[in-house]
Structures are given as C-alpha cells and as structure tokens.
Short mmCIF file of C-alpha atoms and ligand atoms in Angstrom, two decimals:
data_model
loop_
_atom_site.label_atom_id
_atom_site.label_comp_id
_atom_site.label_asym_id
_atom_site.label_seq_id
_atom_site.Cartn_x
_atom_site.Cartn_y
_atom_site.Cartn_z
CA MET T 10 0.02 0.02 -0.04
CA ILE T 11 1.37 3.43 -0.92
CA ALA T 12 -0.09 6.02 1.44
CA LYS T 13 0.17 8.83 -1.07
CA LEU T 14 -2.02 6.96 -3.63
CA LEU T 15 -4.76 6.51 -1.00
CA LEU T 16 -4.55 10.17 -0.14
CA ASP T 17 -5.05 11.03 -3.86
CA LYS T 18 -7.96 8.58 -4.00
CA LYS T 19 -9.84 10.04 -1.01
CA ARG T 20 -9.08 13.63 -2.07
CA GLU T 21 -10.71 12.87 -5.44
CA GLY T 22 -13.79 11.65 -3.53
CA LYS T 23 -13.34 7.98 -4.42
CA THR T 24 -14.20 5.04 -2.10
CA LEU T 25 -11.38 3.28 -0.21
CA GLY T 26 -11.33 -0.48 -0.06
CA SER T 27 -11.47 -2.43 3.19
CA ALA T 28 -7.88 -3.59 3.00
CA GLU T 29 -6.69 -0.11 2.09
CA ILE T 30 -8.30 1.38 5.19
CA ARG T 31 -7.05 -1.43 7.42
CA GLU T 32 -3.45 -1.09 6.17
CA PHE T 33 -3.54 2.68 6.45
CA VAL T 34 -4.63 2.56 10.14
CA GLU T 35 -2.20 -0.32 10.92
CA GLY T 36 0.67 1.61 9.32
CA PHE T 37 -0.24 4.73 11.31
CA THR T 38 -0.50 2.80 14.60
CA ARG T 39 2.98 1.22 14.01
CA GLY T 40 4.43 4.65 13.22
CA GLU T 41 5.21 3.75 9.55
CA ILE T 42 2.65 6.28 8.24
CA PRO T 43 3.73 9.67 9.58
CA ASP T 44 1.37 12.06 11.37
CA TYR T 45 1.31 14.48 8.40
CA GLN T 46 -0.10 11.80 6.08
CA MET T 47 -2.67 10.74 8.65
CA ALA T 48 -3.65 14.35 9.15
CA ALA T 49 -4.01 14.77 5.41
CA MET T 50 -6.19 11.64 5.26
CA ALA T 51 -8.36 12.97 8.12
CA MET T 52 -8.86 16.24 6.23
CA ALA T 53 -9.72 14.35 3.00
CA ILE T 54 -12.27 12.29 4.98
CA CYS T 55 -13.65 15.48 6.49
CA CYS T 56 -14.11 17.10 3.08
CA ARG T 57 -15.08 14.01 1.02
CA GLY T 58 -16.84 11.86 3.64
CA MET T 59 -16.99 8.05 3.84
CA ASN T 60 -19.78 5.69 3.04
CA GLU T 61 -21.26 3.29 5.61
CA ARG T 62 -18.97 0.44 4.66
CA GLU T 63 -15.85 2.66 4.79
CA THR T 64 -16.88 3.98 8.18
CA ALA T 65 -17.41 0.44 9.48
CA ASP T 66 -13.95 -0.58 8.17
CA LEU T 67 -12.35 2.46 9.78
CA THR T 68 -14.08 1.60 13.07
CA ASP T 69 -13.02 -2.02 12.86
CA ALA T 70 -9.41 -1.14 12.06
CA MET T 71 -9.23 1.25 14.99
CA LYS T 72 -10.86 -1.25 17.33
CA ASN T 73 -8.35 -3.88 16.23
CA SER T 74 -5.36 -1.59 16.93
CA GLY T 75 -5.53 -2.65 20.57
CA ARG T 76 -7.14 -5.11 22.97
CA SER T 77 -10.79 -6.00 23.05
CA LEU T 78 -12.58 -7.14 26.18
CA THR T 79 -15.22 -9.86 26.42
CA TRP T 80 -17.72 -10.41 29.23
CA ASP T 81 -19.59 -13.50 30.53
CA VAL T 82 -22.37 -11.38 32.05
CA ILE T 83 -25.05 -9.08 30.58
CA THR T 84 -23.42 -5.77 29.83
CA ALA T 85 -24.46 -2.31 28.63
CA ASP T 86 -22.93 1.12 28.45
CA LYS T 87 -24.16 4.62 27.75
CA HIS T 88 -22.04 7.17 25.84
CA SER T 89 -22.77 10.84 25.70
CA THR T 90 -21.27 13.04 22.98
CA GLY T 91 -20.70 15.63 25.65
CA GLY T 92 -22.50 18.61 27.04
CA VAL T 93 -22.49 21.31 29.69
CA GLY T 94 -23.32 20.19 33.24
CA ASP T 95 -23.62 16.63 31.89
CA LYS T 96 -23.18 14.57 35.04
CA LEU T 97 -25.71 12.01 33.85
CA SER T 98 -23.25 9.08 33.61
CA LEU T 99 -22.67 9.36 37.40
CA ILE T 100 -26.37 8.60 37.89
CA ILE T 101 -27.21 6.37 34.87
CA GLN T 102 -24.40 3.82 35.09
CA PRO T 103 -25.07 2.80 38.76
CA LEU T 104 -28.80 2.97 38.07
CA ALA T 105 -28.54 0.48 35.23
CA ALA T 106 -26.30 -1.69 37.46
CA ALA T 107 -28.91 -1.63 40.20
CA CYS T 108 -31.45 -3.00 37.66
CA GLY T 109 -29.25 -6.07 37.07
CA VAL T 110 -27.07 -5.04 34.09
CA TYR T 111 -23.28 -4.95 34.36
CA VAL T 112 -21.89 -1.63 33.19
CA PRO T 113 -18.23 -1.52 32.03
CA SER T 114 -17.72 2.11 31.21
CA LEU T 115 -14.47 3.40 29.78
CA THR T 116 -14.85 7.10 29.97
CA GLY T 117 -12.91 10.23 29.07
CA ARG T 118 -10.99 13.17 30.44
CA GLY T 119 -12.18 16.46 28.95
CA LEU T 120 -10.34 18.62 26.51
CA GLY T 121 -11.85 21.97 25.85
CA LEU T 122 -14.35 23.87 27.87
CA THR T 123 -15.42 21.35 30.49
CA GLY T 124 -14.10 18.22 32.31
CA GLY T 125 -15.04 14.70 31.31
CA THR T 126 -16.71 12.09 33.53
CA ALA T 127 -13.25 10.87 34.71
CA ASP T 128 -12.19 14.42 35.77
CA LYS T 129 -15.45 14.73 37.74
CA LEU T 130 -14.95 11.45 39.52
CA GLU T 131 -11.28 12.18 40.24
CA THR T 132 -12.37 15.14 42.37
CA ILE T 133 -13.33 12.49 44.93
CA PRO T 134 -10.07 12.14 46.88
CA GLY T 135 -8.47 8.74 46.30
CA TYR T 136 -10.72 7.78 43.36
CA ASN T 137 -8.65 5.88 40.87
CA ALA T 138 -9.93 6.63 37.35
CA SER T 139 -6.84 5.02 35.75
CA LEU T 140 -7.52 1.35 36.57
CA SER T 141 -5.65 -1.37 34.74
CA LEU T 142 -7.94 -3.41 32.48
CA ASP T 143 -7.73 -6.32 34.95
CA ASP T 144 -8.81 -4.12 37.84
CA PHE T 145 -11.56 -2.59 35.63
CA GLN T 146 -12.96 -6.10 34.95
CA ARG T 147 -12.71 -7.00 38.65
CA VAL T 148 -14.57 -3.88 39.82
CA VAL T 149 -17.33 -4.46 37.21
CA LYS T 150 -17.72 -8.06 38.42
CA GLU T 151 -17.76 -7.07 42.14
CA THR T 152 -19.94 -3.96 42.09
CA GLY T 153 -21.76 -4.16 38.74
CA VAL T 154 -20.25 -0.90 37.51
CA SER T 155 -16.87 0.74 36.94
CA MET T 156 -16.01 4.05 35.40
CA THR T 157 -12.36 4.57 34.45
CA VAL T 158 -10.40 6.09 31.54
CA GLN T 159 -9.59 4.27 28.39
CA THR T 160 -6.04 2.76 28.75
CA SER T 161 -3.48 2.84 26.02
CA GLU T 162 -4.20 -0.86 25.48
CA ILE T 163 -7.62 0.07 24.07
CA THR T 164 -7.73 1.57 20.55
CA PRO T 165 -4.27 3.17 20.50
CA ALA T 166 -4.99 4.26 16.84
CA ASP T 167 -7.84 6.42 18.10
CA LYS T 168 -5.70 7.99 20.81
CA LYS T 169 -3.03 9.01 18.20
CA LEU T 170 -5.56 10.07 15.62
CA TYR T 171 -7.74 12.09 18.03
CA ALA T 172 -4.69 14.12 19.17
CA LEU T 173 -4.00 14.95 15.47
CA ARG T 174 -7.61 15.78 14.74
CA ASP T 175 -7.74 18.07 17.68
CA VAL T 176 -5.05 20.35 16.17
CA THR T 177 -5.85 20.03 12.49
CA GLY T 178 -9.48 21.07 12.43
CA THR T 179 -10.68 17.56 11.64
CA VAL T 180 -12.88 16.78 14.68
CA ALA T 181 -16.17 17.67 13.00
CA SER T 182 -16.57 14.77 10.63
CA ILE T 183 -19.29 12.13 11.12
CA PRO T 184 -17.21 9.12 9.86
CA LEU T 185 -14.28 10.17 12.01
CA ILE T 186 -16.43 10.73 15.08
CA VAL T 187 -18.23 7.41 14.58
CA GLY T 188 -14.92 5.56 14.09
CA SER T 189 -13.52 7.18 17.19
CA ILE T 190 -16.44 6.64 19.56
CA LEU T 191 -17.56 3.32 18.25
CA SER T 192 -14.13 1.68 18.09
CA LYS T 193 -13.62 2.43 21.82
CA LYS T 194 -17.09 1.21 22.77
CA LEU T 195 -16.85 -1.95 20.71
CA ALA T 196 -13.42 -2.75 22.23
CA GLU T 197 -14.81 -2.24 25.72
CA GLY T 198 -17.12 -5.13 24.94
CA ALA T 199 -20.58 -4.04 26.21
CA GLU T 200 -23.35 -5.90 24.46
CA THR T 201 -25.81 -3.00 24.50
CA LEU T 202 -24.61 0.50 23.54
CA ILE T 203 -26.85 3.51 24.17
CA PHE T 204 -25.92 6.93 22.87
CA ASP T 205 -26.97 10.33 24.14
CA VAL T 206 -26.27 12.64 21.19
CA LYS T 207 -26.34 16.22 22.33
CA CYS T 208 -27.38 19.08 20.05
CA GLY T 209 -27.21 22.79 20.62
CA SER T 210 -24.77 25.55 21.55
CA GLY T 211 -23.05 23.58 24.26
CA THR T 212 -21.83 20.72 22.06
CA PHE T 213 -20.21 20.11 18.70
CA MET T 214 -23.44 19.07 16.86
CA LYS T 215 -25.13 22.49 16.71
CA THR T 216 -28.31 21.46 14.82
CA LYS T 217 -30.86 18.70 15.27
CA GLU T 218 -30.26 17.49 11.71
CA GLU T 219 -26.52 17.03 12.36
CA ALA T 220 -27.16 15.33 15.69
CA LEU T 221 -29.68 12.99 14.14
CA GLN T 222 -27.27 12.05 11.42
CA LEU T 223 -24.60 11.23 13.99
CA ALA T 224 -27.14 9.26 16.16
CA LYS T 225 -28.20 7.17 13.13
CA ALA T 226 -24.58 6.49 12.19
CA LEU T 227 -23.65 5.43 15.71
CA VAL T 228 -26.63 3.15 16.14
CA GLY T 229 -26.29 1.71 12.63
CA GLY T 230 -22.57 1.10 13.18
CA ALA T 231 -23.15 -0.57 16.55
CA LYS T 232 -25.86 -2.82 15.16
CA ALA T 233 -23.75 -3.73 12.13
CA ALA T 234 -21.05 -4.83 14.63
CA GLY T 235 -23.56 -7.12 16.36
CA ARG T 236 -24.49 -5.00 19.35
CA LYS T 237 -27.91 -3.88 20.58
CA SER T 238 -28.19 -0.15 20.30
CA ALA T 239 -30.36 2.98 20.44
CA ALA T 240 -29.79 6.72 20.76
CA LEU T 241 -31.56 9.77 22.07
CA VAL T 242 -30.97 13.16 20.46
CA THR T 243 -31.20 15.60 23.36
CA ASP T 244 -31.17 19.32 23.81
CA MET T 245 -27.99 21.02 24.87
CA SER T 246 -28.88 24.63 24.33
CA SER T 247 -28.85 25.19 28.06
CA PRO T 248 -26.84 23.43 30.80
CA LEU T 249 -28.16 20.23 32.45
CA GLY T 250 -28.98 20.69 36.08
CA ARG T 251 -27.67 23.33 38.49
CA ALA T 252 -23.95 22.62 38.59
CA ILE T 253 -21.37 23.13 35.86
CA GLY T 254 -17.80 22.15 36.77
CA ASN T 255 -16.35 19.06 38.30
CA ALA T 256 -16.69 18.57 42.11
CA ASN T 257 -19.96 20.55 42.12
CA GLU T 258 -21.37 18.19 39.42
CA VAL T 259 -20.44 15.16 41.53
CA GLU T 260 -22.14 16.77 44.51
CA GLU T 261 -25.29 17.37 42.44
CA ALA T 262 -25.27 13.76 41.17
CA ILE T 263 -24.95 12.47 44.74
CA GLU T 264 -27.83 14.66 45.87
CA ILE T 265 -30.03 13.25 43.07
CA LEU T 266 -28.96 9.68 43.75
CA SER T 267 -29.54 10.02 47.48
CA GLY T 268 -32.86 11.76 47.05
CA LYS T 269 -31.65 15.06 48.61
CA SER T 270 -32.51 17.01 45.58
CA PHE T 271 -34.70 16.58 42.55
CA ASP T 272 -34.34 18.00 39.10
CA PRO T 273 -37.16 16.82 36.83
CA LYS T 274 -35.21 17.27 33.59
CA VAL T 275 -32.05 15.54 34.77
CA THR T 276 -34.16 12.70 36.30
CA GLU T 277 -36.28 12.31 33.17
CA LEU T 278 -33.21 11.98 30.96
CA CYS T 279 -31.44 9.60 33.35
CA ILE T 280 -34.48 7.33 33.61
CA GLU T 281 -34.97 7.34 29.79
CA LEU T 282 -31.36 6.46 29.00
CA ALA T 283 -31.04 3.92 31.79
CA ALA T 284 -34.37 2.39 30.69
CA LEU T 285 -33.04 1.95 27.17
CA MET T 286 -29.92 0.12 28.54
CA VAL T 287 -32.13 -2.08 30.72
CA SER T 288 -34.87 -2.83 28.23
CA LYS T 289 -32.43 -3.85 25.47
CA SER T 290 -30.26 -5.85 27.89
CA LEU T 291 -32.93 -7.66 29.78
CA ASP T 292 -35.57 -7.87 27.00
CA LEU T 293 -38.11 -5.80 28.91
CA SER T 294 -40.59 -3.36 27.40
CA LEU T 295 -39.41 0.23 27.60
CA GLU T 296 -42.26 1.00 30.01
CA ALA T 297 -41.38 -1.86 32.34
CA ALA T 298 -37.69 -0.79 32.26
CA ARG T 299 -38.67 2.85 33.03
CA LEU T 300 -40.68 1.67 36.07
CA LEU T 301 -37.79 -0.58 37.27
CA CYS T 302 -35.31 2.35 36.92
CA GLN T 303 -37.63 4.71 38.78
CA ASP T 304 -37.93 2.13 41.63
CA LYS T 305 -34.15 1.61 41.82
CA LEU T 306 -33.65 5.37 41.96
CA ASN T 307 -36.34 5.88 44.59
CA ASP T 308 -35.26 3.01 46.91
CA MET T 309 -31.56 4.21 46.72
CA SER T 310 -30.25 0.99 45.14
CA ALA T 311 -28.61 3.09 42.49
CA TYR T 312 -26.94 5.30 45.17
CA LYS T 313 -25.76 2.13 46.91
CA ARG T 314 -24.12 0.97 43.63
CA PHE T 315 -22.44 4.34 43.22
CA LEU T 316 -21.07 4.19 46.76
CA GLU T 317 -19.77 0.61 46.17
CA MET T 318 -18.04 1.67 42.92
CA VAL T 319 -16.45 4.71 44.56
CA ASN T 320 -15.27 2.56 47.41
CA ALA T 321 -13.92 -0.18 45.17
CA GLN T 322 -11.92 2.46 43.18
CA GLY T 323 -10.42 4.00 46.31
CA GLY T 324 -12.58 7.12 46.63
CA ASP T 325 -13.21 8.68 50.04
CA LEU T 326 -16.52 10.55 50.21
CA GLY T 327 -15.76 11.88 53.72
CA LYS T 328 -12.74 13.67 52.28
CA PHE T 329 -14.92 14.76 49.35
CA GLU T 330 -17.36 16.47 51.77
CA ALA T 331 -14.40 18.23 53.38
CA LEU T 332 -13.14 19.33 49.94
CA LEU T 333 -16.50 20.90 49.15
CA LYS T 334 -16.15 23.00 52.27
CA THR T 335 -12.78 24.41 51.16
CA LYS T 336 -12.86 28.17 50.74
CA THR T 337 -12.97 29.36 47.13
CA TYR T 338 -13.15 32.80 45.50
CA LYS T 339 -16.74 33.42 44.60
CA PHE T 340 -18.76 35.95 42.57
CA THR T 341 -22.51 36.04 42.27
CA ILE T 342 -24.01 37.53 39.13
CA GLN T 343 -27.43 39.18 39.36
CA ALA T 344 -30.33 39.99 37.06
CA MET T 345 -30.07 43.50 35.68
CA ARG T 346 -33.77 43.60 34.78
CA SER T 347 -37.01 42.01 35.89
CA GLY T 348 -38.74 39.33 33.88
CA PHE T 349 -38.42 35.69 33.05
CA VAL T 350 -35.29 33.63 32.25
CA GLY T 351 -35.82 32.90 28.59
CA ALA T 352 -32.49 31.25 27.84
CA ILE T 353 -29.25 30.20 29.54
CA ASP T 354 -26.71 29.65 26.77
CA ALA T 355 -24.79 26.51 27.44
CA GLU T 356 -21.65 27.45 25.52
CA LYS T 357 -21.25 30.80 27.31
CA ILE T 358 -21.67 29.18 30.75
CA ALA T 359 -19.12 26.48 29.74
CA ARG T 360 -16.71 29.26 28.64
CA ALA T 361 -17.10 30.96 31.97
CA ALA T 362 -16.42 27.66 33.81
CA PHE T 363 -13.34 27.14 31.61
CA MET T 364 -12.06 30.61 32.47
CA LEU T 365 -12.41 29.70 36.16
CA GLY T 366 -10.28 26.55 35.72
CA ALA T 367 -12.90 23.82 35.23
CA GLY T 368 -11.50 22.60 31.89
CA ARG T 369 -8.13 22.10 30.19
CA ALA T 370 -6.77 23.74 27.08
CA GLU T 371 -4.19 21.04 26.50
CA ALA T 372 -3.89 17.43 27.52
CA GLY T 373 -1.96 17.36 30.75
CA ASP T 374 -3.19 20.69 32.08
CA GLU T 375 -4.41 20.66 35.69
CA ILE T 376 -8.13 21.16 36.39
CA ASP T 377 -9.26 23.13 39.48
CA PRO T 378 -11.71 20.58 41.02
CA LEU T 379 -13.72 23.32 42.77
CA ALA T 380 -13.95 25.69 39.80
CA GLY T 381 -17.31 26.11 38.16
CA VAL T 382 -20.68 27.73 38.01
CA ASP T 383 -23.75 27.01 40.21
CA LEU T 384 -26.91 28.21 38.57
CA ALA T 385 -29.46 29.87 40.84
CA VAL T 386 -32.25 29.85 38.24
CA LYS T 387 -33.73 27.62 35.53
CA ARG T 388 -35.22 28.55 32.21
CA GLY T 389 -38.72 29.97 32.83
CA ASP T 390 -38.01 31.32 36.35
CA ARG T 391 -39.25 34.81 37.29
CA VAL T 392 -36.49 37.21 38.37
CA SER T 393 -36.35 40.78 39.67
CA VAL T 394 -33.54 43.32 39.47
CA GLY T 395 -30.77 42.02 41.76
CA SER T 396 -31.98 38.32 41.87
CA PRO T 397 -29.01 36.00 41.87
CA LEU T 398 -28.57 34.20 38.54
CA ALA T 399 -25.41 32.17 39.25
CA THR T 400 -22.43 31.87 41.55
CA LEU T 401 -18.96 31.48 40.02
CA LYS T 402 -16.20 29.71 42.03
CA THR T 403 -12.46 29.20 41.62
CA SER T 404 -9.54 28.25 43.82
CA ARG T 405 -7.13 30.08 41.56
CA GLY T 406 -7.45 33.61 43.01
CA PRO T 407 -9.80 36.51 42.38
CA SER T 408 -8.19 37.93 39.33
CA GLY T 409 -10.15 35.95 36.66
CA LEU T 410 -13.53 36.15 38.35
CA GLU T 411 -14.66 39.41 36.81
CA ALA T 412 -14.02 38.35 33.20
CA ALA T 413 -15.66 34.99 33.77
CA ALA T 414 -18.67 36.73 35.36
CA ALA T 415 -19.01 39.01 32.32
CA GLU T 416 -19.00 35.91 30.07
CA ALA T 417 -21.57 34.09 32.28
CA LEU T 418 -23.81 37.18 32.36
CA LYS T 419 -23.98 37.12 28.55
CA ALA T 420 -25.55 33.62 28.81
CA PHE T 421 -28.78 34.86 30.40
CA LYS T 422 -31.59 36.20 28.32
CA ILE T 423 -34.19 37.89 30.52
CA GLU T 424 -37.50 38.33 28.70
CA SER T 425 -40.54 40.33 29.70
CA ALA T 426 -43.03 37.47 29.08
CA ILE T 427 -42.70 33.76 29.81
CA ALA T 428 -41.90 31.87 26.60
CA SER T 429 -44.74 29.80 25.35
CA GLY T 430 -43.94 26.09 25.58
CA ASP T 431 -40.88 24.70 27.23
CA ILE T 432 -38.01 23.45 25.03
CA GLU T 433 -38.25 19.61 24.86
CA LEU T 434 -35.21 17.83 26.35
CA ILE T 435 -35.56 14.63 24.33
CA LEU T 436 -35.81 15.60 20.66
CA GLU T 437 -35.74 12.19 18.99
CA ARG T 438 -35.22 8.47 19.66
CA VAL T 439 -33.27 6.42 17.12
CA GLU T 440 -33.46 2.60 17.22
N1 URA D 513 -15.60 11.84 21.29
C1 URA D 513 -14.71 10.96 20.82
O1 URA D 513 -14.31 10.05 21.56
N2 URA D 513 -14.23 11.02 19.56
C2 URA D 513 -14.65 12.03 18.72
O2 URA D 513 -14.23 12.05 17.58
C3 URA D 513 -15.58 12.98 19.21
C4 URA D 513 -16.02 12.90 20.47
#
C-alpha cells in the first residue's frame, strides 16, 4: 500500500477499499505512516466523507489496533457526545447496574471547555480513574459498574488520531467521530450501547439534523457490529442541572442519587437512557424498564451501587465532603432587569467555567476541582432586578472572576413574558 495513492484517491472523492483502510490505520499505529499523512487523510475524509462500509472498516481497524474485552455477564454502556453540566453518567451507570445489568464504562477526560466524567470522579479524593484493564474487569464483576479512563491498550490508533484531529481542524466529521467513539465502545465489549447525542450551543453538533445524522450513524454502526443499540438526540442549548464544573457536578449527582434534591429534567433523561440500557439488555418493554429504573432510583439501590463503585476504586466521600467546604473565591451575578429567564446559553456558561479553571486547554493541564458555576435559576423562572442568577467559584485567585462573570452574564436572556412552551429535552429516539 502506498499512502500517497490512498490520499489522492480520497481527495478525489473515491471510495477506499477495506484492505486499504485497514493497512492505512495499521501503518499509522505502528508509526510507519507519519502524522502528516494521517492528518491529510483525516482532512480528506472531513471534506469528502466516507460511506457506511468505509466507516465500518475504519471503526474495525481502529478497534483492532488494541485489546478488546469480552464479558460473560449481561453488559451495557451509555455514551454521551458531551454537554455542559452533563453529570448524567454518574447517575445512569449505577442505576442500570442496580437494575441487574453490568456496566463496564471506559470514559474520558475532557479537553476543551469542561471536564469529562473521569475528571469529575477524580475530584473524589483517592478515586482511581486510571484502573488497569484487569482491575476494571474485577470492579465491574464485584460492584456491577466501573468508570475509568480508556487505557493505552484500548484503541491506540484512536488515541493518536484524536490528538491529530484536535489540532488540524478535523474533529467535525461524522465518519471520524463514529470511528472514534464506536471503536472504543466496541473494544470495551458491552453488548448494548446507548448513545446520548447532544445538540445545541453547548456541544459540537449544533443542529438537530447534524445530531440525528450522528445518532443514526452510531446506532447503525453498533448494530452492524452485532451490538444492541439505540440513541436519544437531546437538547444542549442550556446546561443540564444546576452545577457546571467538576466537584460541584459530583455533589449534584450524589444529591439526586440520594434523594436530597430533585431536578425533573435531569431525572427524566437519566431514567430514559437507563431504561433503554435495561430494556435492550434484559428484553423488557421500555415502559417496564422505566418503572424498574424509577424504583431503583427511589429506593436508593442506584446510590448504593455508586457508593460501592467509589469505594472499590479507592474514593473517600468523607474527604470529598471536606473538599466541598474548602474556601474558594466566589462571585454572584445578578439579574439587571426584571422578567423571566428565557435562555441560559450552554456554551457561554461552559466558557465561563473554563475561564475559572474547570476545563483544560491542552492534555496534561491541571483542572481546578472546585472551579465552576452554580446556577441559581432555571429557564422559565421569574427574576427581579438583583436576583442572583449564578455563583462562580475558583480556587485560583480573584483575578479571573470578573472576566468569567461578564461571560456568564451574557448567557442569560431575561424576557418580559414567559416563553410559550418549554423546550423539549428529548428531541428524537433512534433505534
Ligand atoms: N468523542 C470521541 O471520543 N471522539 C470524537 O471524535 C468525538 C467525540
């Protein structure tokens, strides 16, 4: 295989053969195809696209670049394409486990505006989100659920390619996104794969059409690889829940799991996604699975699973409570006019959280676990002049607070009349 000829072929919009794709990915993984040729291929794929068969071959080649796990129990996982305040995995994965499904979940650290699920869990002192694959398998078997980062043994081709895509403007391509997400999820081995494809300002699929296209490609790819699968396309125009950050999101997830607080939107989405995992895995109707999930949330079985997982991975929730009490620099932004909260722009809130230290600009950057934004209002709430809208927090000193507050303030649209009809959270189901 001559890499340059394949680059010419894809640049001209032609279809690559299965062996060509496999050899290109294998050559790149071994270091024989240099980064600049892989980056050129990624750009050609971005511009020219790939058909379903090519996308499946790319996924397969990336999956086969490392180890694949197999399980002798019923397994399911949920993957979200990433949103603002998206602490749902912390609730959904133990909830599905409480319903009798084993949940092996290889999750990510965040790059960009907000932390990933692993960053959030790592704010619990002692929590090991870098388990070896053997320990990952042991924790899943013992507690029914484990959340840890993808190791270099799983899809090393994706790890190398993602780093290149990140700096060459080639993230926004459906075949590349499908290859990246699906190769990791197929290698992880879960039999049922449920996708939460976000759409709106706070994520990379800005329109419903794009998100639907990605959802169909993920579900189609997972089914073609022999897995059970479904996806929800969900709204990400405003943040999910009250907390946006890392430790504050874990705190909110714990409050919901332990029944100390209730957010109808977060709970609705958690139940719906967990119910899809459970209904597909255990062959139950969706309605029966919803009821089972609601029961396991209400009777705190899901909370118990969460505590067992945290304990098995070394986390100390007593120290986490103490961490939450640590003094931070705070700034509360207030409404400058009376009316109703018409919109809270997810991207602007995420940018404010990032400015406070909740995300990382480059792999390896440190995250401030306590940095973030706590919303004081929801869309539709009535506010008067001076009503608190949100509190911004950082451990890094007071100097950045004002700029972050100005950014956060831009996120709030105060309208004189309440908007007619709420924005639906679940926009579409793909099966
Ligand atoms: N998440 C991934 O893992 N890969 C992508 O390409 C995009 C989001």
